[in-house]
Amino acid sequence: MIFGPPNDFREKSNSYRAVGELRRLIFSGELSPGSDHLETELAERLGMSRTPVREAALMLEAQGLVEVRPRRGMRILPVSPEDMQEIYDILTELEALAAANAAKAAQENRDLTALERSISDMEKALEADDRQAWADADERFHAALVHLGGNGRIEAITAMMADQVRRARAMTLYMRPAPVKSHEDHCGVLEAIRAGDAEAAHRIHHAHRKEAGALLIGLLRRHRFHQL
Amino acid sequence: MIFGPPNDFREKSNSYRAVGELRRLIFSGELSPGSDHLETELAERLGMSRTPVREAALMLEAQGLVEVRPRRGMRILPVSPEDMQEIYDILTELEALAAANAAKAAQENRDLTALERSISDMEKALEADDRQAWADADERFHAALVHLGGNGRIEAITAMMADQVRRARAMTLYMRPAPVKSHEDHCGVLEAIRAGDAEAAHRIHHAHRKEAGALLIGLLRRHRFHQL
DNA sequence: TTTCTCTTTAATGTATACATTAAATTATGC
DNA sequence: GCATAATTTAATGTATACATTAAAGAGAAA
């Protein structure tokens, strides 16, 4: 879990740089799920000593991305369809709550440009049939929505879960149908927030995540089946 | 967040022992919220070198309990009423989901003894007017419920949040009225799970957490007011 | 061959040394 | 006296040395 604002001194420290680097390597797939990596090896790869690498590994373990086992190195935790089910169940509840809270706070918080922009970015990506751009904008939409909800801990938790979803989505991005229904849902949520209708925002977003989750998990299971 | 089963080798390592020790010191109030603690100081206190202490501090930071600031030491994050509101909002959603899932899984999973025992422990504590025993049993009830829900990530998240709640509850335990309404709610949830009624389990537990949260936060605000 | 034991290897966990640098302190000019 | 600059202090971030010990491998007995 990534709490608090990103402090500037973190960027100067090798430990936190290692966290960022390792995250990048994990999400890009260069460190594949299930693989083990020794501290020495990673230290050489990142051009630093074992100390900051080791500290980074422990932080990533505390965040649930890897497992540190003595003498076997840092293991990149695989994400099974069962894991993804757990994650989507959580995202569904917490994001729907955030949507409702965003709608309740709509009076004070009128800046919905982030939501609007991500929706229009998704439209453009859909026209251009650019799946990756669509996925990026979709992620921005969800992040913006959760941010509007105003609960920092929900932001931290969903950001962590989004990390995992990104890994799964990379595998299934080109298997799914063009996300047209998603677009309607997003617009519906935005309008409900504009109107200050918390109940509608919650209901639409809850259904949206539930459907998207079922779709992704179905694809994941098929994907795993094909791999066997 | 504490992922995965507690591996035995962790108990032998000073780093993980330090995590446990520091958590104990934080929850017992020996390290008070808002206070700063230098690595050297903590290392001496725990009887080990700076290395494992530092690693523990970074793990606790990744879990959201403390903040590590260069040259100022490890700061124990205070828990404001606003923080507690965030936490209860999350607990409300995730535990209610767990309750619903537990009810759905009631056919397979018939072992409700943990729930039953914690409820009877609460009854006993209530009769003996032992607030601390009641709070402990209440915590066990919620933990058992979430465990029955079967989502390991929800378990990890709620366990982390429960840590924070415990700190707040320590302040307000003797301010609140005798928790009689809670008892009815707990029994209601248990019966709904027995009956496999997911909707009822969700509804009752959701309302239960919402009320309990409002009560605790009200007390916290008053408590803070008195401290000023 | 297989299995058990002993030896060797090497990765980790920890302590420690040291360079860096923010903060505190002193000194200096106004 | 006050503000600013120079100096000192000390806590951290990192590298490295080393003891520990799990795992791998070799060797002997069945």
XYZ file of C-alpha atoms (C1' of nucleotides) in Angstrom:
516
model
C 0.000 0.000 0.000
C 1.368 3.395 -0.931
C 0.421 5.848 1.756
C 0.966 9.530 1.809
C 2.107 11.913 -0.886
C 5.230 10.993 -2.789
C 7.926 12.837 -0.926
C 10.703 14.307 -3.008
C 13.514 12.861 -0.938
C 12.333 9.432 -1.935
C 13.460 10.004 -5.465
C 16.970 10.642 -4.298
C 17.183 7.488 -2.240
C 18.281 4.277 -3.922
C 15.888 2.257 -1.778
C 12.825 4.033 -3.094
C 14.279 4.175 -6.579
C 14.677 0.413 -6.351
C 11.014 0.084 -5.365
C 10.037 2.043 -8.446
C 12.413 0.177 -10.725
C 11.310 -3.219 -9.477
C 7.670 -2.270 -9.860
C 8.360 -1.245 -13.423
C 10.176 -4.505 -14.126
C 7.311 -6.481 -12.627
C 4.543 -4.673 -14.499
C 6.415 -4.736 -17.782
C 6.741 -8.483 -17.387
C 10.541 -8.443 -17.422
C 10.310 -10.102 -14.034
C 7.667 -12.680 -14.791
C 5.112 -13.906 -12.264
C 6.358 -16.851 -10.284
C 10.025 -16.219 -11.008
C 12.666 -15.928 -8.280
C 15.360 -13.293 -8.120
C 18.370 -13.185 -5.833
C 19.353 -9.999 -4.089
C 22.834 -9.992 -5.568
C 21.476 -10.437 -9.063
C 18.983 -7.578 -8.701
C 21.599 -5.369 -7.086
C 23.867 -5.790 -10.087
C 20.965 -5.203 -12.465
C 19.975 -1.967 -10.736
C 23.554 -0.824 -10.258
C 23.491 -0.542 -6.501
C 24.489 -2.598 -3.479
C 22.360 -5.265 -1.876
C 21.193 -3.018 0.966
C 18.714 -0.792 -0.910
C 17.565 -3.698 -3.065
C 16.869 -5.760 -0.008
C 14.970 -2.880 1.591
C 12.941 -2.464 -1.587
C 12.124 -6.173 -1.659
C 10.824 -5.998 1.905
C 8.697 -2.957 1.099
C 7.256 -4.676 -1.961
C 6.540 -7.704 0.180
C 4.690 -5.529 2.681
C 2.671 -4.254 -0.274
C 1.810 -7.749 -1.425
C 3.601 -7.748 -4.775
C 6.364 -10.207 -3.998
C 7.382 -12.749 -1.419
C 10.816 -12.820 0.133
C 12.058 -16.303 0.957
C 15.472 -16.869 2.453
C 17.920 -18.366 0.007
C 15.385 -18.462 -2.809
C 15.274 -14.777 -3.425
C 12.399 -12.474 -4.174
C 9.510 -14.294 -5.785
C 7.155 -12.346 -8.046
C 3.710 -13.386 -6.898
C 1.589 -14.741 -9.730
C -1.964 -13.453 -10.153
C -4.428 -16.283 -10.616
C -8.033 -15.873 -11.758
C -8.962 -16.506 -8.117
C -6.736 -13.594 -7.055
C -8.316 -11.412 -9.689
C -11.766 -12.348 -8.412
C -10.753 -11.204 -4.940
C -9.347 -7.989 -6.323
C -12.385 -7.171 -8.420
C -14.729 -7.850 -5.514
C -12.817 -5.273 -3.504
C -12.578 -2.772 -6.340
C -16.303 -3.108 -6.961
C -17.223 -2.200 -3.402
C -14.669 0.504 -2.767
C -14.964 2.269 -6.095
C -18.752 2.236 -5.905
C -18.499 3.837 -2.466
C -16.105 6.398 -3.868
C -18.537 7.141 -6.695
C -21.343 7.683 -4.201
C -19.167 9.950 -2.071
C -18.077 11.861 -5.155
C -21.730 12.458 -6.003
C -22.472 13.607 -2.449
C -19.551 16.015 -2.587
C -20.527 17.263 -6.021
C -21.703 20.569 -4.617
C -18.308 21.481 -3.185
C -16.181 19.709 -5.708
C -17.160 20.870 -9.151
C -13.936 19.983 -10.936
C -14.894 16.977 -12.988
C -12.481 17.743 -15.821
C -10.276 14.755 -15.038
C -13.261 12.440 -15.425
C -14.463 14.197 -18.565
C -11.055 14.134 -20.168
C -10.477 10.454 -19.509
C -13.874 9.648 -21.002
C -13.134 11.623 -24.141
C -9.719 9.959 -24.327
C -11.457 6.599 -24.246
C -13.767 7.690 -27.065
C -10.814 8.698 -29.193
C -8.974 5.467 -28.460
C -12.088 3.498 -29.338
C -12.360 5.224 -32.717
C -8.664 4.654 -33.394
C -9.033 1.068 -32.151
C -6.054 1.653 -29.846
C -6.612 -0.807 -27.040
C -3.653 0.236 -24.960
C -4.628 3.898 -25.072
C -8.139 2.897 -24.079
C -6.889 0.871 -21.134
C -4.685 3.749 -19.972
C -7.560 6.221 -20.139
C -9.847 3.751 -18.383
C -7.336 3.491 -15.575
C -7.216 7.276 -15.347
C -11.005 7.379 -15.168
C -11.097 5.020 -12.238
C -8.250 6.800 -10.479
C -9.959 10.175 -10.936
C -13.252 8.799 -9.696
C -11.679 7.362 -6.570
C -9.836 10.601 -5.991
C -13.090 12.552 -6.132
C -14.467 10.192 -3.516
C -12.108 11.838 -1.065
C -11.022 8.767 0.915
C -7.235 8.568 0.786
C -7.109 5.006 2.014
C -9.459 3.866 -0.719
C -7.166 5.613 -3.162
C -4.157 3.765 -1.782
C -5.868 0.389 -1.788
C -7.387 0.701 -5.245
C -4.104 1.985 -6.653
C -2.422 -1.135 -5.358
C -5.145 -3.338 -6.820
C -4.979 -1.462 -10.121
C -1.342 -2.508 -10.300
C -2.390 -6.129 -10.268
C -5.232 -5.586 -12.704
C -2.807 -3.988 -15.125
C -0.744 -7.146 -15.123
C -3.777 -9.281 -15.917
C -5.121 -6.894 -18.498
C -1.855 -6.975 -20.402
C -2.605 -10.627 -21.126
C -6.225 -10.214 -22.152
C -6.354 -6.808 -23.774
C -6.720 -8.152 -27.296
C -9.042 -11.006 -26.392
C -11.935 -8.894 -25.246
C -14.605 -7.304 -27.410
C -14.467 -3.584 -28.052
C -15.496 -1.927 -24.788
C -18.664 -0.133 -25.875
C -20.818 -0.921 -22.883
C -18.091 0.473 -20.623
C -18.450 3.829 -22.289
C -22.130 4.087 -21.416
C -21.410 3.158 -17.824
C -18.701 5.760 -17.487
C -20.975 8.454 -18.861
C -23.742 7.305 -16.560
C -21.500 7.582 -13.512
C -20.289 11.011 -14.571
C -23.838 12.272 -15.025
C -24.939 10.851 -11.690
C -22.051 12.646 -9.994
C -22.928 15.865 -11.805
C -26.497 15.511 -10.635
C -25.389 14.730 -7.086
C -27.236 11.422 -7.248
C -25.178 9.232 -4.937
C -27.469 6.243 -5.186
C -27.309 6.168 -8.980
C -23.562 6.693 -9.062
C -23.115 3.782 -6.679
C -25.486 1.494 -8.535
C -24.128 2.165 -12.019
C -20.494 1.901 -11.018
C -21.063 -1.196 -8.917
C -22.701 -2.964 -11.853
C -19.995 -1.699 -14.181
C -17.139 -3.136 -12.156
C -18.954 -6.371 -11.580
C -19.464 -6.922 -15.288
C -15.954 -5.873 -16.204
C -14.571 -8.192 -13.558
C -16.593 -11.161 -14.737
C -15.431 -10.520 -18.295
C -11.757 -10.206 -17.388
C -11.800 -13.260 -15.160
C -13.496 -15.311 -17.847
C -10.779 -14.323 -20.298
C -8.089 -15.046 -17.728
C -9.403 -18.546 -17.110
C -9.473 -19.234 -20.833
C -5.967 -17.797 -21.113
C -4.691 -20.045 -18.376
C -6.411 -22.997 -20.017
C -4.656 -22.262 -23.300
C -1.332 -22.051 -21.550
C -1.621 -25.512 -20.017
C -0.685 -5.082 4.683
C 0.180 -8.515 5.975
C -0.050 -10.920 3.080
C 0.334 -14.635 3.170
C 0.574 -17.023 6.072
C 3.029 -16.163 8.808
C 6.129 -18.087 7.813
C 8.139 -19.599 10.605
C 11.489 -18.276 9.453
C 10.170 -14.811 10.080
C 10.199 -15.382 13.786
C 13.888 -16.119 13.672
C 14.770 -12.982 11.775
C 15.455 -9.803 13.694
C 13.843 -7.715 10.966
C 10.477 -9.397 11.335
C 10.854 -9.569 15.086
C 11.412 -5.824 15.001
C 8.211 -5.375 12.999
C 6.319 -7.291 15.657
C 7.981 -5.481 18.547
C 7.382 -2.071 17.031
C 3.769 -2.903 16.336
C 3.361 -3.939 19.937
C 4.985 -0.735 21.153
C 2.741 1.330 18.899
C -0.504 -0.393 19.867
C 0.328 -0.363 23.554
C 0.876 3.372 23.284
C 4.498 3.196 24.429
C 5.314 4.870 21.139
C 2.650 7.521 21.082
C 0.973 8.820 17.937
C 2.834 11.730 16.432
C 6.119 10.964 18.174
C 9.427 10.603 16.328
C 11.982 7.887 16.945
C 15.512 7.689 15.628
C 16.859 4.454 14.234
C 19.744 4.355 16.664
C 17.444 4.855 19.633
C 15.085 2.070 18.518
C 17.993 -0.234 17.728
C 19.287 0.137 21.263
C 15.818 -0.359 22.690
C 15.280 -3.565 20.727
C 18.785 -4.831 21.307
C 19.841 -5.110 17.698
C 21.725 -3.092 15.117
C 20.232 -0.378 12.967
C 19.874 -2.596 9.908
C 16.910 -4.753 10.971
C 15.261 -1.790 12.711
C 15.539 0.258 9.585
C 14.097 -2.570 7.497
C 11.225 -2.910 9.938
C 10.524 0.825 9.796
C 10.316 0.678 6.009
C 7.954 -2.300 6.158
C 5.733 -0.513 8.663
C 5.767 2.521 6.426
C 4.654 0.387 3.479
C 1.832 -0.819 5.720
C 0.787 2.710 6.595
C 1.518 2.681 10.317
C 4.472 5.046 10.380
C 6.275 7.533 8.204
C 10.013 7.493 7.727
C 11.534 10.935 7.322
C 15.254 11.407 6.862
C 16.927 12.859 9.911
C 13.688 13.030 11.878
C 13.307 9.358 12.450
C 10.266 7.134 12.312
C 7.082 9.051 13.032
C 4.122 7.184 14.489
C 1.193 8.331 12.400
C -1.622 9.768 14.488
C -5.174 8.621 13.831
C -7.560 11.540 13.546
C -11.352 11.278 13.557
C -11.130 11.929 9.819
C -8.804 8.939 9.445
C -11.179 6.832 11.475
C -14.052 7.877 9.233
C -12.103 6.677 6.201
C -11.291 3.425 7.932
C -14.842 2.725 9.028
C -16.196 3.484 5.570
C -13.863 0.837 4.194
C -14.571 -1.659 6.949
C -18.297 -1.191 6.438
C -18.156 -2.087 2.769
C -15.608 -4.881 2.909
C -16.951 -6.627 5.993
C -20.502 -6.451 4.687
C -19.308 -8.068 1.471
C -17.528 -10.720 3.510
C -20.712 -11.364 5.473
C -22.682 -11.810 2.254
C -20.045 -14.167 0.858
C -19.985 -16.104 4.097
C -23.754 -16.567 3.819
C -23.445 -17.689 0.204
C -20.794 -20.202 1.184
C -22.800 -21.400 4.175
C -23.601 -24.686 2.438
C -19.967 -25.720 2.084
C -18.622 -23.986 5.132
C -20.598 -25.109 8.120
C -18.039 -24.327 10.794
C -19.464 -21.293 12.500
C -18.023 -22.141 15.925
C -15.577 -19.228 15.846
C -18.468 -16.814 15.324
C -20.594 -18.497 17.963
C -17.802 -18.570 20.523
C -16.938 -14.904 20.073
C -20.598 -13.965 20.487
C -20.888 -15.952 23.702
C -17.617 -14.405 24.908
C -19.135 -10.997 24.327
C -22.212 -11.996 26.318
C -20.049 -13.088 29.224
C -17.969 -9.926 29.096
C -21.124 -7.848 29.022
C -22.441 -9.548 32.156
C -19.111 -9.100 33.911
C -18.963 -5.516 32.644
C -15.457 -6.223 31.320
C -15.071 -3.747 28.483
C -11.666 -4.916 27.358
C -12.756 -8.542 27.158
C -15.783 -7.414 25.186
C -13.633 -5.446 22.750
C -11.301 -8.412 22.282
C -14.194 -10.763 21.571
C -15.752 -8.217 19.233
C -12.529 -8.063 17.298
C -12.471 -11.857 17.087
C -16.047 -11.830 15.785
C -15.182 -9.465 12.975
C -12.019 -11.379 12.139
C -13.901 -14.678 12.051
C -16.619 -13.201 9.888
C -14.146 -11.833 7.391
C -12.323 -15.150 7.356
C -15.543 -16.965 6.517
C -15.992 -14.570 3.612
C -13.088 -16.314 1.973
C -11.353 -13.306 0.417
C -7.757 -13.255 1.673
C -7.158 -9.693 0.565
C -10.164 -8.451 2.472
C -8.759 -10.274 5.482
C -5.406 -8.543 5.075
C -6.935 -5.107 4.578
C -9.411 -5.343 7.425
C -6.735 -6.747 9.745
C -4.641 -3.678 9.026
C -7.586 -1.378 9.624
C -8.473 -3.244 12.816
C -5.007 -2.338 14.080
C -5.878 1.321 13.740
C -9.332 0.893 15.237
C -7.782 -0.790 18.259
C -5.697 2.302 18.896
C -8.743 4.557 18.763
C -10.877 2.224 20.796
C -8.320 2.193 23.586
C -9.129 5.876 24.080
C -12.900 5.609 23.983
C -13.620 2.209 25.492
C -14.963 3.582 28.743
C -16.795 6.501 27.194
C -19.301 4.490 25.223
C -22.551 3.034 26.503
C -22.764 -0.698 27.141
C -22.844 -2.315 23.700
C -26.248 -3.985 23.787
C -27.396 -3.131 20.299
C -24.176 -4.651 18.953
C -25.134 -7.974 20.407
C -28.412 -8.091 18.481
C -26.611 -7.212 15.269
C -24.018 -9.915 15.741
C -26.683 -12.522 16.361
C -28.614 -11.283 13.345
C -25.597 -11.652 11.105
C -24.879 -15.119 12.446
C -28.435 -16.259 11.823
C -28.446 -14.804 8.320
C -25.260 -16.716 7.550
C -26.731 -19.901 8.994
C -29.796 -19.413 6.829
C -27.656 -18.688 3.766
C -29.357 -15.309 3.398
C -26.617 -13.214 1.821
C -28.767 -10.143 1.395
C -29.737 -10.050 5.077
C -26.189 -10.703 6.255
C -24.961 -7.829 4.120
C -27.684 -5.445 5.204
C -27.435 -6.153 8.923
C -23.674 -6.026 9.062
C -23.490 -2.922 6.899
C -25.849 -1.075 9.225
C -23.996 -2.427 12.250
C -20.615 -1.117 11.163
C -22.064 2.188 10.095
C -23.632 2.773 13.509
C -20.577 1.593 15.407
C -18.394 3.853 13.302
C -20.578 6.901 13.868
C -20.529 6.216 17.588
C -16.760 5.773 17.804
C -16.042 8.813 15.691
C -18.371 10.923 17.776
C -16.539 9.852 20.912
C -13.181 10.479 19.240
C -14.146 14.011 18.298
C -15.263 14.698 21.842
C -12.052 13.150 23.131
C -9.957 15.352 20.908
C -11.957 18.354 21.977
C -11.248 17.600 25.612
C -7.556 17.242 24.889
C -7.285 20.686 23.333
C 20.933 -47.599 -8.490
C 19.436 -45.642 -4.335
C 19.842 -43.578 0.039
C 22.045 -41.621 3.693
C 25.635 -38.716 5.478
C 29.199 -35.475 5.132
C 31.187 -31.676 2.775
C 30.979 -27.705 0.153
C 28.772 -23.789 -1.600
C 26.525 -19.634 -1.619
C 22.666 -16.586 -0.264
C 21.093 -14.450 3.447
C 20.792 -11.683 7.885
C 23.269 -8.596 10.603
C 26.771 -5.498 12.116
C 29.648 -1.920 11.091
C 32.240 1.618 8.600
C 31.844 5.581 6.091
C 30.270 9.263 2.976
C 26.543 12.426 2.512
C 23.845 16.015 3.858
C 20.153 18.220 6.527
C 19.791 20.510 10.747
C 21.746 22.915 14.496
C 25.063 26.009 16.094
C 28.231 29.412 16.073
C 30.259 33.324 14.107
C 30.035 37.530 11.541
C 28.368 41.784 9.526
C 24.918 45.141 9.680
C 19.729 42.857 18.443
C 18.876 40.581 14.098
C 19.733 38.357 9.930
C 22.867 35.882 7.208
C 26.902 32.974 6.340
C 30.157 29.596 7.880
C 30.952 25.692 10.707
C 29.888 21.777 13.320
C 27.086 18.001 14.451
C 24.707 13.936 13.862
C 21.338 10.923 11.512
C 20.834 8.804 7.546
C 21.730 6.019 3.160
C 24.789 2.845 1.279
C 28.511 -0.383 0.836
C 30.853 -4.042 2.633
C 32.553 -7.643 5.759
C 31.355 -11.631 7.995
C 28.878 -15.280 10.513
C 25.081 -18.327 9.836
C 22.778 -21.807 7.678
C 19.893 -23.835 4.071
C 20.592 -26.084 -0.130
C 23.362 -28.518 -3.344
C 26.647 -31.872 -4.271
C 29.948 -35.543 -3.400
C 30.963 -39.749 -1.438
C 30.213 -44.016 0.946
C 27.361 -47.872 2.252
C 23.517 -50.787 1.154
